[in-house]
Amino acid sequence: MWIMRRRKRVALALQGGGAHGAFTSGVLDRLLETGLTPDRVSGVSSGALVGTMLVQGWAAGGAPGAREAIGRLWERVAEAHAVSSLRNGPVQRWLWGSDISSNPLWQGMETALRLFAPEQLNPLGHNPLRPVIADLLDPDLLASPSAPRLVVGTTDVETGRAIVFRNEAITVDVLLASACLPFVFPAVEIDGRLLWDGGYSGNPPLGPLLHPDPPEELVLIRAQPRRRPGRPTTQAEIFNRLNEIAFQGVLEAELAALPRSVQVTSYDADAELANLPISSKLNAEESFLRALFAAGRETIRRRELSAENLGSRVTNPVADPPQSR
């Protein structure tokens, strides 16, 4: 367990995944509760939002402050979703639970996204996350000397290269750019650059975590499955899986290039997320977010129990040791 380890340089790498970021938050909540002390954080998309709240909360009140700030983010996201047309009504929840794939608005949106560009569907670039982020972002806390180093990744539309922003430079537009899926939102322009979701160039970017000195441990929390069983059959499923493969390929290349001195601890989400439909990434119903959060915490609890059982097998003396001959 974290609380039993000595203090060392720990970097956090937080993947993006829309509403699946609530799973990431559950993992973090338990790690922070048991002694995780990160000194640097990298994130994209929902991972960037969670990472930003963690850094702000840490600057304000250490691990308890970080946990509170992350929880507040998802409360606000659920409140915003409560007035969304994508939210299932009582009958739909009775029929399909938290799956919004059968919601008529979702089906209409899927069709529209195949036929029209985001600039045609959303010429003003409206993003329901903007007011949420604007209310929660605190630049003074991000720039605080007690704040862990933060890196938010985006992708340059013209060059395909990763463009990263650090504590003092992180704004509402930066976080929206990091979560800007090309088929849903128009590219976000910052300082003359057009930016898309950071997952295309680093999910999340690991290189900036290695400077000025590499961490002793890299904690990677995935918000999308590495392996998804079965054959995608619909256009939406194919598009979703292609995105996951593209995002995963960049990350695997960076992991392979890490110095050998960096210990990598990865928390995967295959068991919890692999069978969820693409629509679940846009499902911010409170009950669904709470279930993902609980699943994240349960992932850590299972690993803790496994480690305890392994330790007892290794350290417990044999009841009847064999006699020497």
PDB file of C-alpha atoms in Angstrom:
ATOM      1  CA  MET A   1       0.000   0.000   0.000  1.00  0.00           C
ATOM      2  CA  TRP A   2       1.028   3.552  -0.655  1.00  0.00           C
ATOM      3  CA  ILE A   3       1.055   4.523   2.991  1.00  0.00           C
ATOM      4  CA  MET A   4       3.776   1.976   3.692  1.00  0.00           C
ATOM      5  CA  ARG A   5       6.188   3.392   1.135  1.00  0.00           C
ATOM      6  CA  ARG A   6       8.791   6.045   1.626  1.00  0.00           C
ATOM      7  CA  ARG A   7       8.240   9.427  -0.002  1.00  0.00           C
ATOM      8  CA  LYS A   8       9.509   9.391  -3.582  1.00  0.00           C
ATOM      9  CA  ARG A   9       9.064  11.228  -6.856  1.00  0.00           C
ATOM     10  CA  VAL A  10       5.759   9.989  -8.265  1.00  0.00           C
ATOM     11  CA  ALA A  11       4.231  11.081 -11.570  1.00  0.00           C
ATOM     12  CA  LEU A  12       0.570  10.623 -12.461  1.00  0.00           C
ATOM     13  CA  ALA A  13      -0.545   9.969 -16.050  1.00  0.00           C
ATOM     14  CA  LEU A  14      -4.312  10.298 -16.565  1.00  0.00           C
ATOM     15  CA  GLN A  15      -5.975   9.138 -19.769  1.00  0.00           C
ATOM     16  CA  GLY A  16      -8.998  10.762 -21.338  1.00  0.00           C
ATOM     17  CA  GLY A  17     -12.330   9.045 -21.804  1.00  0.00           C
ATOM     18  CA  GLY A  18     -15.223  11.452 -21.312  1.00  0.00           C
ATOM     19  CA  ALA A  19     -17.523  10.331 -18.521  1.00  0.00           C
ATOM     20  CA  HIS A  20     -15.246   7.330 -17.991  1.00  0.00           C
ATOM     21  CA  GLY A  21     -12.982   9.791 -16.197  1.00  0.00           C
ATOM     22  CA  ALA A  22     -15.191   9.085 -13.177  1.00  0.00           C
ATOM     23  CA  PHE A  23     -13.522   5.655 -13.034  1.00  0.00           C
ATOM     24  CA  THR A  24     -10.124   7.401 -13.000  1.00  0.00           C
ATOM     25  CA  SER A  25     -11.364   9.580 -10.157  1.00  0.00           C
ATOM     26  CA  GLY A  26     -12.385   6.556  -8.110  1.00  0.00           C
ATOM     27  CA  VAL A  27      -8.929   5.039  -8.511  1.00  0.00           C
ATOM     28  CA  LEU A  28      -7.332   8.345  -7.503  1.00  0.00           C
ATOM     29  CA  ASP A  29      -9.656   8.789  -4.548  1.00  0.00           C
ATOM     30  CA  ARG A  30      -8.494   5.527  -2.985  1.00  0.00           C
ATOM     31  CA  LEU A  31      -4.813   6.136  -3.815  1.00  0.00           C
ATOM     32  CA  LEU A  32      -4.928   9.606  -2.268  1.00  0.00           C
ATOM     33  CA  GLU A  33      -6.732   8.190   0.752  1.00  0.00           C
ATOM     34  CA  THR A  34      -3.923   5.675   1.322  1.00  0.00           C
ATOM     35  CA  GLY A  35      -0.984   8.038   0.940  1.00  0.00           C
ATOM     36  CA  LEU A  36      -0.289   8.818  -2.725  1.00  0.00           C
ATOM     37  CA  THR A  37       1.782  12.009  -2.985  1.00  0.00           C
ATOM     38  CA  PRO A  38       2.260  13.020  -6.643  1.00  0.00           C
ATOM     39  CA  ASP A  39       4.746  15.724  -7.531  1.00  0.00           C
ATOM     40  CA  ARG A  40       3.774  15.925 -11.228  1.00  0.00           C
ATOM     41  CA  VAL A  41       0.635  15.159 -13.251  1.00  0.00           C
ATOM     42  CA  SER A  42      -0.074  14.769 -16.966  1.00  0.00           C
ATOM     43  CA  GLY A  43      -3.559  14.458 -18.445  1.00  0.00           C
ATOM     44  CA  VAL A  44      -5.692  14.834 -21.541  1.00  0.00           C
ATOM     45  CA  SER A  45      -9.419  15.325 -22.022  1.00  0.00           C
ATOM     46  CA  SER A  46     -11.294  14.206 -18.894  1.00  0.00           C
ATOM     47  CA  GLY A  47      -7.912  13.202 -17.448  1.00  0.00           C
ATOM     48  CA  ALA A  48      -6.816  16.824 -17.824  1.00  0.00           C
ATOM     49  CA  LEU A  49      -9.915  18.022 -15.974  1.00  0.00           C
ATOM     50  CA  VAL A  50      -9.405  15.529 -13.168  1.00  0.00           C
ATOM     51  CA  GLY A  51      -5.689  16.341 -13.007  1.00  0.00           C
ATOM     52  CA  THR A  52      -6.385  20.069 -12.827  1.00  0.00           C
ATOM     53  CA  MET A  53      -8.810  19.602  -9.951  1.00  0.00           C
ATOM     54  CA  LEU A  54      -6.330  17.338  -8.172  1.00  0.00           C
ATOM     55  CA  VAL A  55      -3.540  19.924  -8.451  1.00  0.00           C
ATOM     56  CA  GLN A  56      -5.783  22.796  -7.331  1.00  0.00           C
ATOM     57  CA  GLY A  57      -7.174  20.801  -4.437  1.00  0.00           C
ATOM     58  CA  TRP A  58      -3.707  19.679  -3.376  1.00  0.00           C
ATOM     59  CA  ALA A  59      -2.484  23.285  -3.311  1.00  0.00           C
ATOM     60  CA  ALA A  60      -5.471  24.233  -1.158  1.00  0.00           C
ATOM     61  CA  GLY A  61      -5.491  21.319   1.269  1.00  0.00           C
ATOM     62  CA  GLY A  62      -3.229  18.395   0.411  1.00  0.00           C
ATOM     63  CA  ALA A  63      -4.716  14.980  -0.297  1.00  0.00           C
ATOM     64  CA  PRO A  64      -8.099  15.714   1.378  1.00  0.00           C
ATOM     65  CA  GLY A  65      -8.367  18.926  -0.648  1.00  0.00           C
ATOM     66  CA  ALA A  66      -7.554  17.045  -3.851  1.00  0.00           C
ATOM     67  CA  ARG A  67     -10.216  14.407  -3.187  1.00  0.00           C
ATOM     68  CA  GLU A  68     -12.792  17.080  -2.430  1.00  0.00           C
ATOM     69  CA  ALA A  69     -11.980  19.078  -5.564  1.00  0.00           C
ATOM     70  CA  ILE A  70     -12.222  16.008  -7.815  1.00  0.00           C
ATOM     71  CA  GLY A  71     -15.564  15.082  -6.281  1.00  0.00           C
ATOM     72  CA  ARG A  72     -16.843  18.611  -6.821  1.00  0.00           C
ATOM     73  CA  LEU A  73     -15.980  18.366 -10.545  1.00  0.00           C
ATOM     74  CA  TRP A  74     -18.224  15.353 -11.075  1.00  0.00           C
ATOM     75  CA  GLU A  75     -21.005  16.864  -9.003  1.00  0.00           C
ATOM     76  CA  ARG A  76     -21.013  19.878 -11.324  1.00  0.00           C
ATOM     77  CA  VAL A  77     -20.843  17.692 -14.437  1.00  0.00           C
ATOM     78  CA  ALA A  78     -23.846  15.667 -13.213  1.00  0.00           C
ATOM     79  CA  GLU A  79     -25.768  18.875 -12.440  1.00  0.00           C
ATOM     80  CA  ALA A  80     -25.134  20.154 -15.962  1.00  0.00           C
ATOM     81  CA  HIS A  81     -26.223  16.828 -17.440  1.00  0.00           C
ATOM     82  CA  ALA A  82     -29.450  16.860 -15.418  1.00  0.00           C
ATOM     83  CA  VAL A  83     -30.930  19.378 -17.871  1.00  0.00           C
ATOM     84  CA  SER A  84     -29.497  17.655 -20.964  1.00  0.00           C
ATOM     85  CA  SER A  85     -31.743  16.032 -23.556  1.00  0.00           C
ATOM     86  CA  LEU A  86     -29.317  13.096 -23.633  1.00  0.00           C
ATOM     87  CA  ARG A  87     -30.456  12.154 -20.145  1.00  0.00           C
ATOM     88  CA  ASN A  88     -32.719   9.101 -20.024  1.00  0.00           C
ATOM     89  CA  GLY A  89     -36.202   9.688 -18.677  1.00  0.00           C
ATOM     90  CA  PRO A  90     -37.895   7.380 -16.124  1.00  0.00           C
ATOM     91  CA  VAL A  91     -39.259   4.985 -18.769  1.00  0.00           C
ATOM     92  CA  GLN A  92     -35.946   4.892 -20.647  1.00  0.00           C
ATOM     93  CA  ARG A  93     -34.055   4.208 -17.402  1.00  0.00           C
ATOM     94  CA  TRP A  94     -36.496   1.382 -16.645  1.00  0.00           C
ATOM     95  CA  LEU A  95     -35.917  -0.105 -20.113  1.00  0.00           C
ATOM     96  CA  TRP A  96     -32.192   0.537 -20.637  1.00  0.00           C
ATOM     97  CA  GLY A  97     -30.746   1.681 -17.303  1.00  0.00           C
ATOM     98  CA  SER A  98     -27.864   4.094 -17.818  1.00  0.00           C
ATOM     99  CA  ASP A  99     -27.333   3.134 -21.489  1.00  0.00           C
ATOM    100  CA  ILE A 100     -28.294   6.151 -23.619  1.00  0.00           C
ATOM    101  CA  SER A 101     -27.673   4.349 -26.952  1.00  0.00           C
ATOM    102  CA  SER A 102     -31.417   4.027 -27.517  1.00  0.00           C
ATOM    103  CA  ASN A 103     -32.113   7.658 -26.659  1.00  0.00           C
ATOM    104  CA  PRO A 104     -33.638   9.232 -29.824  1.00  0.00           C
ATOM    105  CA  LEU A 105     -31.445  12.324 -29.444  1.00  0.00           C
ATOM    106  CA  TRP A 106     -28.288  10.193 -29.289  1.00  0.00           C
ATOM    107  CA  GLN A 107     -29.365   8.279 -32.407  1.00  0.00           C
ATOM    108  CA  GLY A 108     -30.089  11.539 -34.207  1.00  0.00           C
ATOM    109  CA  MET A 109     -26.735  12.963 -33.144  1.00  0.00           C
ATOM    110  CA  GLU A 110     -24.920   9.877 -34.439  1.00  0.00           C
ATOM    111  CA  THR A 111     -26.564  10.331 -37.829  1.00  0.00           C
ATOM    112  CA  ALA A 112     -25.855  14.063 -37.938  1.00  0.00           C
ATOM    113  CA  LEU A 113     -22.175  13.605 -37.059  1.00  0.00           C
ATOM    114  CA  ARG A 114     -21.769  11.277 -40.040  1.00  0.00           C
ATOM    115  CA  LEU A 115     -23.299  13.824 -42.402  1.00  0.00           C
ATOM    116  CA  PHE A 116     -22.147  17.214 -41.146  1.00  0.00           C
ATOM    117  CA  ALA A 117     -18.971  18.819 -39.832  1.00  0.00           C
ATOM    118  CA  PRO A 118     -18.927  20.284 -36.287  1.00  0.00           C
ATOM    119  CA  GLU A 119     -18.701  23.814 -37.757  1.00  0.00           C
ATOM    120  CA  GLN A 120     -21.999  23.167 -39.564  1.00  0.00           C
ATOM    121  CA  LEU A 121     -23.753  21.659 -36.562  1.00  0.00           C
ATOM    122  CA  ASN A 122     -22.209  23.966 -33.959  1.00  0.00           C
ATOM    123  CA  PRO A 123     -20.934  27.116 -35.697  1.00  0.00           C
ATOM    124  CA  LEU A 124     -20.632  29.042 -32.417  1.00  0.00           C
ATOM    125  CA  GLY A 125     -18.549  26.312 -30.786  1.00  0.00           C
ATOM    126  CA  HIS A 126     -20.942  25.878 -27.844  1.00  0.00           C
ATOM    127  CA  ASN A 127     -19.580  23.462 -25.247  1.00  0.00           C
ATOM    128  CA  PRO A 128     -21.642  22.575 -22.156  1.00  0.00           C
ATOM    129  CA  LEU A 129     -18.408  22.087 -20.186  1.00  0.00           C
ATOM    130  CA  ARG A 130     -17.341  25.723 -20.550  1.00  0.00           C
ATOM    131  CA  PRO A 131     -19.413  27.176 -17.670  1.00  0.00           C
ATOM    132  CA  VAL A 132     -18.523  24.213 -15.441  1.00  0.00           C
ATOM    133  CA  ILE A 133     -14.797  24.658 -15.997  1.00  0.00           C
ATOM    134  CA  ALA A 134     -15.016  28.439 -15.743  1.00  0.00           C
ATOM    135  CA  ASP A 135     -16.595  28.157 -12.289  1.00  0.00           C
ATOM    136  CA  LEU A 136     -14.110  25.567 -10.984  1.00  0.00           C
ATOM    137  CA  LEU A 137     -10.786  26.705 -12.451  1.00  0.00           C
ATOM    138  CA  ASP A 138      -8.576  28.657 -10.040  1.00  0.00           C
ATOM    139  CA  PRO A 139      -5.399  29.981 -11.754  1.00  0.00           C
ATOM    140  CA  ASP A 140      -3.971  31.205  -8.438  1.00  0.00           C
ATOM    141  CA  LEU A 141      -4.070  27.708  -6.954  1.00  0.00           C
ATOM    142  CA  LEU A 142      -2.558  26.194 -10.102  1.00  0.00           C
ATOM    143  CA  ALA A 143       0.345  28.652  -9.864  1.00  0.00           C
ATOM    144  CA  SER A 144       0.833  28.086  -6.133  1.00  0.00           C
ATOM    145  CA  PRO A 145       4.314  26.905  -5.027  1.00  0.00           C
ATOM    146  CA  SER A 146       2.643  23.991  -3.240  1.00  0.00           C
ATOM    147  CA  ALA A 147       0.879  22.792  -6.409  1.00  0.00           C
ATOM    148  CA  PRO A 148       2.264  19.687  -8.142  1.00  0.00           C
ATOM    149  CA  ARG A 149       3.566  20.267 -11.655  1.00  0.00           C
ATOM    150  CA  LEU A 150       0.730  19.902 -14.168  1.00  0.00           C
ATOM    151  CA  VAL A 151       0.867  19.177 -17.906  1.00  0.00           C
ATOM    152  CA  VAL A 152      -2.253  19.317 -20.101  1.00  0.00           C
ATOM    153  CA  GLY A 153      -1.897  17.824 -23.574  1.00  0.00           C
ATOM    154  CA  THR A 154      -3.528  19.000 -26.816  1.00  0.00           C
ATOM    155  CA  THR A 155      -2.944  18.163 -30.503  1.00  0.00           C
ATOM    156  CA  ASP A 156      -1.964  20.723 -33.149  1.00  0.00           C
ATOM    157  CA  VAL A 157      -4.421  20.238 -36.030  1.00  0.00           C
ATOM    158  CA  GLU A 158      -1.957  21.367 -38.707  1.00  0.00           C
ATOM    159  CA  THR A 159       1.175  19.477 -37.592  1.00  0.00           C
ATOM    160  CA  GLY A 160      -0.269  16.616 -35.522  1.00  0.00           C
ATOM    161  CA  ARG A 161       2.272  17.373 -32.801  1.00  0.00           C
ATOM    162  CA  ALA A 162       1.544  17.465 -29.100  1.00  0.00           C
ATOM    163  CA  ILE A 163       1.196  20.971 -27.664  1.00  0.00           C
ATOM    164  CA  VAL A 164       1.396  20.977 -23.881  1.00  0.00           C
ATOM    165  CA  PHE A 165       0.420  23.620 -21.368  1.00  0.00           C
ATOM    166  CA  ARG A 166       1.732  23.883 -17.816  1.00  0.00           C
ATOM    167  CA  ASN A 167       0.274  25.237 -14.574  1.00  0.00           C
ATOM    168  CA  GLU A 168       0.338  29.007 -15.202  1.00  0.00           C
ATOM    169  CA  ALA A 169      -0.754  28.673 -18.844  1.00  0.00           C
ATOM    170  CA  ILE A 170      -3.807  26.471 -18.237  1.00  0.00           C
ATOM    171  CA  THR A 171      -7.074  28.239 -19.029  1.00  0.00           C
ATOM    172  CA  VAL A 172     -10.664  27.263 -19.760  1.00  0.00           C
ATOM    173  CA  ASP A 173      -9.859  27.185 -23.492  1.00  0.00           C
ATOM    174  CA  VAL A 174      -6.831  24.937 -22.900  1.00  0.00           C
ATOM    175  CA  LEU A 175      -8.951  22.375 -21.046  1.00  0.00           C
ATOM    176  CA  LEU A 176     -11.674  22.536 -23.697  1.00  0.00           C
ATOM    177  CA  ALA A 177      -9.034  22.051 -26.410  1.00  0.00           C
ATOM    178  CA  SER A 178      -7.621  19.026 -24.605  1.00  0.00           C
ATOM    179  CA  ALA A 179     -11.104  17.460 -24.708  1.00  0.00           C
ATOM    180  CA  CYS A 180     -12.034  18.605 -28.228  1.00  0.00           C
ATOM    181  CA  LEU A 181     -13.130  15.554 -30.220  1.00  0.00           C
ATOM    182  CA  PRO A 182     -12.878  16.541 -33.917  1.00  0.00           C
ATOM    183  CA  PHE A 183     -16.207  15.018 -34.935  1.00  0.00           C
ATOM    184  CA  VAL A 184     -18.117  16.697 -32.113  1.00  0.00           C
ATOM    185  CA  PHE A 185     -16.625  20.175 -31.561  1.00  0.00           C
ATOM    186  CA  PRO A 186     -14.866  22.714 -33.782  1.00  0.00           C
ATOM    187  CA  ALA A 187     -11.126  23.019 -33.148  1.00  0.00           C
ATOM    188  CA  VAL A 188     -10.179  25.460 -30.375  1.00  0.00           C
ATOM    189  CA  GLU A 189      -7.848  28.281 -31.411  1.00  0.00           C
ATOM    190  CA  ILE A 190      -5.185  29.352 -28.897  1.00  0.00           C
ATOM    191  CA  ASP A 191      -2.342  31.725 -29.800  1.00  0.00           C
ATOM    192  CA  GLY A 192      -2.933  31.181 -33.507  1.00  0.00           C
ATOM    193  CA  ARG A 193      -2.907  27.369 -33.239  1.00  0.00           C
ATOM    194  CA  LEU A 194      -5.909  25.159 -33.945  1.00  0.00           C
ATOM    195  CA  LEU A 195      -6.088  22.419 -31.317  1.00  0.00           C
ATOM    196  CA  TRP A 196      -7.876  19.091 -30.978  1.00  0.00           C
ATOM    197  CA  ASP A 197      -8.107  16.385 -28.313  1.00  0.00           C
ATOM    198  CA  GLY A 198      -4.705  15.687 -26.771  1.00  0.00           C
ATOM    199  CA  GLY A 199      -5.237  11.927 -26.958  1.00  0.00           C
ATOM    200  CA  TYR A 200      -4.242  11.854 -30.634  1.00  0.00           C
ATOM    201  CA  SER A 201      -0.672  12.921 -29.859  1.00  0.00           C
ATOM    202  CA  GLY A 202      -0.272  11.509 -26.325  1.00  0.00           C
ATOM    203  CA  ASN A 203      -2.793   9.764 -24.129  1.00  0.00           C
ATOM    204  CA  PRO A 204      -1.470  11.358 -21.998  1.00  0.00           C
ATOM    205  CA  PRO A 205       1.949  12.804 -22.961  1.00  0.00           C
ATOM    206  CA  LEU A 206       4.686  11.211 -20.850  1.00  0.00           C
ATOM    207  CA  GLY A 207       7.774  13.043 -22.117  1.00  0.00           C
ATOM    208  CA  PRO A 208       7.149  16.233 -20.104  1.00  0.00           C
ATOM    209  CA  LEU A 209       7.011  14.134 -16.907  1.00  0.00           C
ATOM    210  CA  LEU A 210      10.659  13.141 -17.355  1.00  0.00           C
ATOM    211  CA  HIS A 211      12.061  16.653 -16.970  1.00  0.00           C
ATOM    212  CA  PRO A 212      14.022  18.105 -15.298  1.00  0.00           C
ATOM    213  CA  ASP A 213      14.548  14.695 -13.660  1.00  0.00           C
ATOM    214  CA  PRO A 214      12.643  11.452 -14.264  1.00  0.00           C
ATOM    215  CA  PRO A 215      10.231  10.254 -11.574  1.00  0.00           C
ATOM    216  CA  GLU A 216      10.970   7.121  -9.623  1.00  0.00           C
ATOM    217  CA  GLU A 217       7.477   5.833 -10.313  1.00  0.00           C
ATOM    218  CA  LEU A 218       4.886   6.526 -13.007  1.00  0.00           C
ATOM    219  CA  VAL A 219       1.288   5.786 -12.037  1.00  0.00           C
ATOM    220  CA  LEU A 220      -0.829   5.350 -15.180  1.00  0.00           C
ATOM    221  CA  ILE A 221      -4.611   5.300 -14.839  1.00  0.00           C
ATOM    222  CA  ARG A 222      -6.396   4.230 -17.996  1.00  0.00           C
ATOM    223  CA  ALA A 223      -9.891   5.461 -18.785  1.00  0.00           C
ATOM    224  CA  GLN A 224     -10.393   3.275 -21.844  1.00  0.00           C
ATOM    225  CA  PRO A 225      -9.878  -0.451 -22.346  1.00  0.00           C
ATOM    226  CA  ARG A 226      -6.654  -1.800 -23.840  1.00  0.00           C
ATOM    227  CA  ARG A 227      -8.577  -4.793 -25.182  1.00  0.00           C
ATOM    228  CA  ARG A 228     -12.209  -4.742 -26.335  1.00  0.00           C
ATOM    229  CA  PRO A 229     -13.658  -8.198 -27.073  1.00  0.00           C
ATOM    230  CA  GLY A 230     -15.762  -8.902 -30.123  1.00  0.00           C
ATOM    231  CA  ARG A 231     -16.165  -7.380 -33.566  1.00  0.00           C
ATOM    232  CA  PRO A 232     -17.415  -3.792 -33.935  1.00  0.00           C
ATOM    233  CA  THR A 233     -20.323  -3.831 -36.371  1.00  0.00           C
ATOM    234  CA  THR A 234     -21.894  -0.366 -36.465  1.00  0.00           C
ATOM    235  CA  GLN A 235     -20.189   2.758 -37.756  1.00  0.00           C
ATOM    236  CA  ALA A 236     -20.182   4.210 -34.248  1.00  0.00           C
ATOM    237  CA  GLU A 237     -18.531   1.086 -32.786  1.00  0.00           C
ATOM    238  CA  ILE A 238     -15.906   1.005 -35.549  1.00  0.00           C
ATOM    239  CA  PHE A 239     -15.133   4.706 -35.141  1.00  0.00           C
ATOM    240  CA  ASN A 240     -14.907   4.326 -31.365  1.00  0.00           C
ATOM    241  CA  ARG A 241     -12.533   1.356 -31.561  1.00  0.00           C
ATOM    242  CA  LEU A 242     -10.327   3.074 -34.153  1.00  0.00           C
ATOM    243  CA  ASN A 243     -10.046   6.071 -31.809  1.00  0.00           C
ATOM    244  CA  GLU A 244      -9.118   3.807 -28.892  1.00  0.00           C
ATOM    245  CA  ILE A 245      -6.461   2.027 -30.962  1.00  0.00           C
ATOM    246  CA  ALA A 246      -4.990   5.326 -32.165  1.00  0.00           C
ATOM    247  CA  PHE A 247      -4.901   6.758 -28.646  1.00  0.00           C
ATOM    248  CA  GLN A 248      -3.410   3.557 -27.243  1.00  0.00           C
ATOM    249  CA  GLY A 249      -0.671   3.289 -29.898  1.00  0.00           C
ATOM    250  CA  VAL A 250       0.834   6.653 -29.017  1.00  0.00           C
ATOM    251  CA  LEU A 251       0.871   5.812 -25.315  1.00  0.00           C
ATOM    252  CA  GLU A 252       2.437   2.375 -25.791  1.00  0.00           C
ATOM    253  CA  ALA A 253       5.273   3.910 -27.829  1.00  0.00           C
ATOM    254  CA  GLU A 254       5.987   6.407 -25.053  1.00  0.00           C
ATOM    255  CA  LEU A 255       5.865   3.705 -22.383  1.00  0.00           C
ATOM    256  CA  ALA A 256       8.388   1.645 -24.325  1.00  0.00           C
ATOM    257  CA  ALA A 257      10.753   4.628 -24.461  1.00  0.00           C
ATOM    258  CA  LEU A 258      10.717   5.331 -20.713  1.00  0.00           C
ATOM    259  CA  PRO A 259      14.037   5.033 -18.870  1.00  0.00           C
ATOM    260  CA  ARG A 260      14.460   1.679 -17.132  1.00  0.00           C
ATOM    261  CA  SER A 261      14.824   3.482 -13.822  1.00  0.00           C
ATOM    262  CA  VAL A 262      11.129   4.479 -13.924  1.00  0.00           C
ATOM    263  CA  GLN A 263       8.833   1.943 -12.265  1.00  0.00           C
ATOM    264  CA  VAL A 264       5.459   1.850 -14.054  1.00  0.00           C
ATOM    265  CA  THR A 265       2.297   1.032 -12.112  1.00  0.00           C
ATOM    266  CA  SER A 266      -0.734   0.738 -14.385  1.00  0.00           C
ATOM    267  CA  TYR A 267      -4.376   0.620 -13.358  1.00  0.00           C
ATOM    268  CA  ASP A 268      -6.367  -0.788 -16.259  1.00  0.00           C
ATOM    269  CA  ALA A 269     -10.059  -0.420 -16.948  1.00  0.00           C
ATOM    270  CA  ASP A 270     -10.777  -3.402 -19.211  1.00  0.00           C
ATOM    271  CA  ALA A 271     -13.033  -5.261 -16.783  1.00  0.00           C
ATOM    272  CA  GLU A 272     -15.101  -2.187 -15.962  1.00  0.00           C
ATOM    273  CA  LEU A 273     -15.266  -0.346 -19.310  1.00  0.00           C
ATOM    274  CA  ALA A 274     -14.734  -2.817 -22.178  1.00  0.00           C
ATOM    275  CA  ASN A 275     -18.408  -3.735 -22.492  1.00  0.00           C
ATOM    276  CA  LEU A 276     -19.779  -0.207 -22.278  1.00  0.00           C
ATOM    277  CA  PRO A 277     -21.104   1.383 -25.515  1.00  0.00           C
ATOM    278  CA  ILE A 278     -19.535   4.493 -27.037  1.00  0.00           C
ATOM    279  CA  SER A 279     -22.517   6.529 -25.830  1.00  0.00           C
ATOM    280  CA  SER A 280     -21.463   5.898 -22.221  1.00  0.00           C
ATOM    281  CA  LYS A 281     -18.604   8.380 -22.662  1.00  0.00           C
ATOM    282  CA  LEU A 282     -21.231  11.121 -22.921  1.00  0.00           C
ATOM    283  CA  ASN A 283     -23.462   9.775 -20.159  1.00  0.00           C
ATOM    284  CA  ALA A 284     -23.052  12.054 -17.146  1.00  0.00           C
ATOM    285  CA  GLU A 285     -26.059  10.861 -15.155  1.00  0.00           C
ATOM    286  CA  GLU A 286     -25.214  10.988 -11.473  1.00  0.00           C
ATOM    287  CA  SER A 287     -25.999   7.308 -10.856  1.00  0.00           C
ATOM    288  CA  PHE A 288     -23.746   6.227 -13.717  1.00  0.00           C
ATOM    289  CA  LEU A 289     -20.872   8.457 -12.608  1.00  0.00           C
ATOM    290  CA  ARG A 290     -21.186   7.171  -9.034  1.00  0.00           C
ATOM    291  CA  ALA A 291     -21.074   3.568 -10.303  1.00  0.00           C
ATOM    292  CA  LEU A 292     -17.899   4.264 -12.295  1.00  0.00           C
ATOM    293  CA  PHE A 293     -16.330   6.044  -9.310  1.00  0.00           C
ATOM    294  CA  ALA A 294     -17.118   3.080  -7.068  1.00  0.00           C
ATOM    295  CA  ALA A 295     -15.664   0.708  -9.668  1.00  0.00           C
ATOM    296  CA  GLY A 296     -12.424   2.701  -9.625  1.00  0.00           C
ATOM    297  CA  ARG A 297     -12.134   2.446  -5.858  1.00  0.00           C
ATOM    298  CA  GLU A 298     -12.957  -1.268  -6.022  1.00  0.00           C
ATOM    299  CA  THR A 299     -10.099  -1.770  -8.493  1.00  0.00           C
ATOM    300  CA  ILE A 300      -7.651  -0.528  -5.858  1.00  0.00           C
ATOM    301  CA  ARG A 301      -9.287  -2.545  -3.082  1.00  0.00           C
ATOM    302  CA  ARG A 302      -8.905  -5.755  -5.097  1.00  0.00           C
ATOM    303  CA  ARG A 303      -5.252  -4.989  -5.771  1.00  0.00           C
ATOM    304  CA  GLU A 304      -4.649  -4.254  -2.080  1.00  0.00           C
ATOM    305  CA  LEU A 305      -6.244  -7.564  -1.073  1.00  0.00           C
ATOM    306  CA  SER A 306      -4.197  -9.408  -3.674  1.00  0.00           C
ATOM    307  CA  ALA A 307      -0.989  -7.818  -2.381  1.00  0.00           C
ATOM    308  CA  GLU A 308      -1.894  -8.677   1.225  1.00  0.00           C
ATOM    309  CA  ASN A 309      -2.621 -12.296   0.298  1.00  0.00           C
ATOM    310  CA  LEU A 310       0.632 -12.565  -1.627  1.00  0.00           C
ATOM    311  CA  GLY A 311       2.536 -11.059   1.305  1.00  0.00           C
ATOM    312  CA  SER A 312       1.025 -13.525   3.755  1.00  0.00           C
ATOM    313  CA  ARG A 313       1.985 -16.458   1.530  1.00  0.00           C
ATOM    314  CA  VAL A 314       5.537 -15.204   1.215  1.00  0.00           C
ATOM    315  CA  THR A 315       6.196 -14.126   4.800  1.00  0.00           C
ATOM    316  CA  ASN A 316       4.190 -16.613   6.900  1.00  0.00           C
ATOM    317  CA  PRO A 317       6.332 -19.458   8.247  1.00  0.00           C
ATOM    318  CA  VAL A 318       5.521 -22.977   7.145  1.00  0.00           C
ATOM    319  CA  ALA A 319       3.563 -24.677   9.903  1.00  0.00           C
ATOM    320  CA  ASP A 320       5.510 -27.922   9.705  1.00  0.00           C
ATOM    321  CA  PRO A 321       8.843 -27.290   8.021  1.00  0.00           C
ATOM    322  CA  PRO A 322      10.494 -30.338   6.553  1.00  0.00           C
ATOM    323  CA  GLN A 323      13.139 -31.960   8.705  1.00  0.00           C
ATOM    324  CA  SER A 324      16.700 -31.824   7.476  1.00  0.00           C
ATOM    325  CA  ARG A 325      18.302 -35.131   6.658  1.00  0.00           C
TER     326      ARG A 325
END
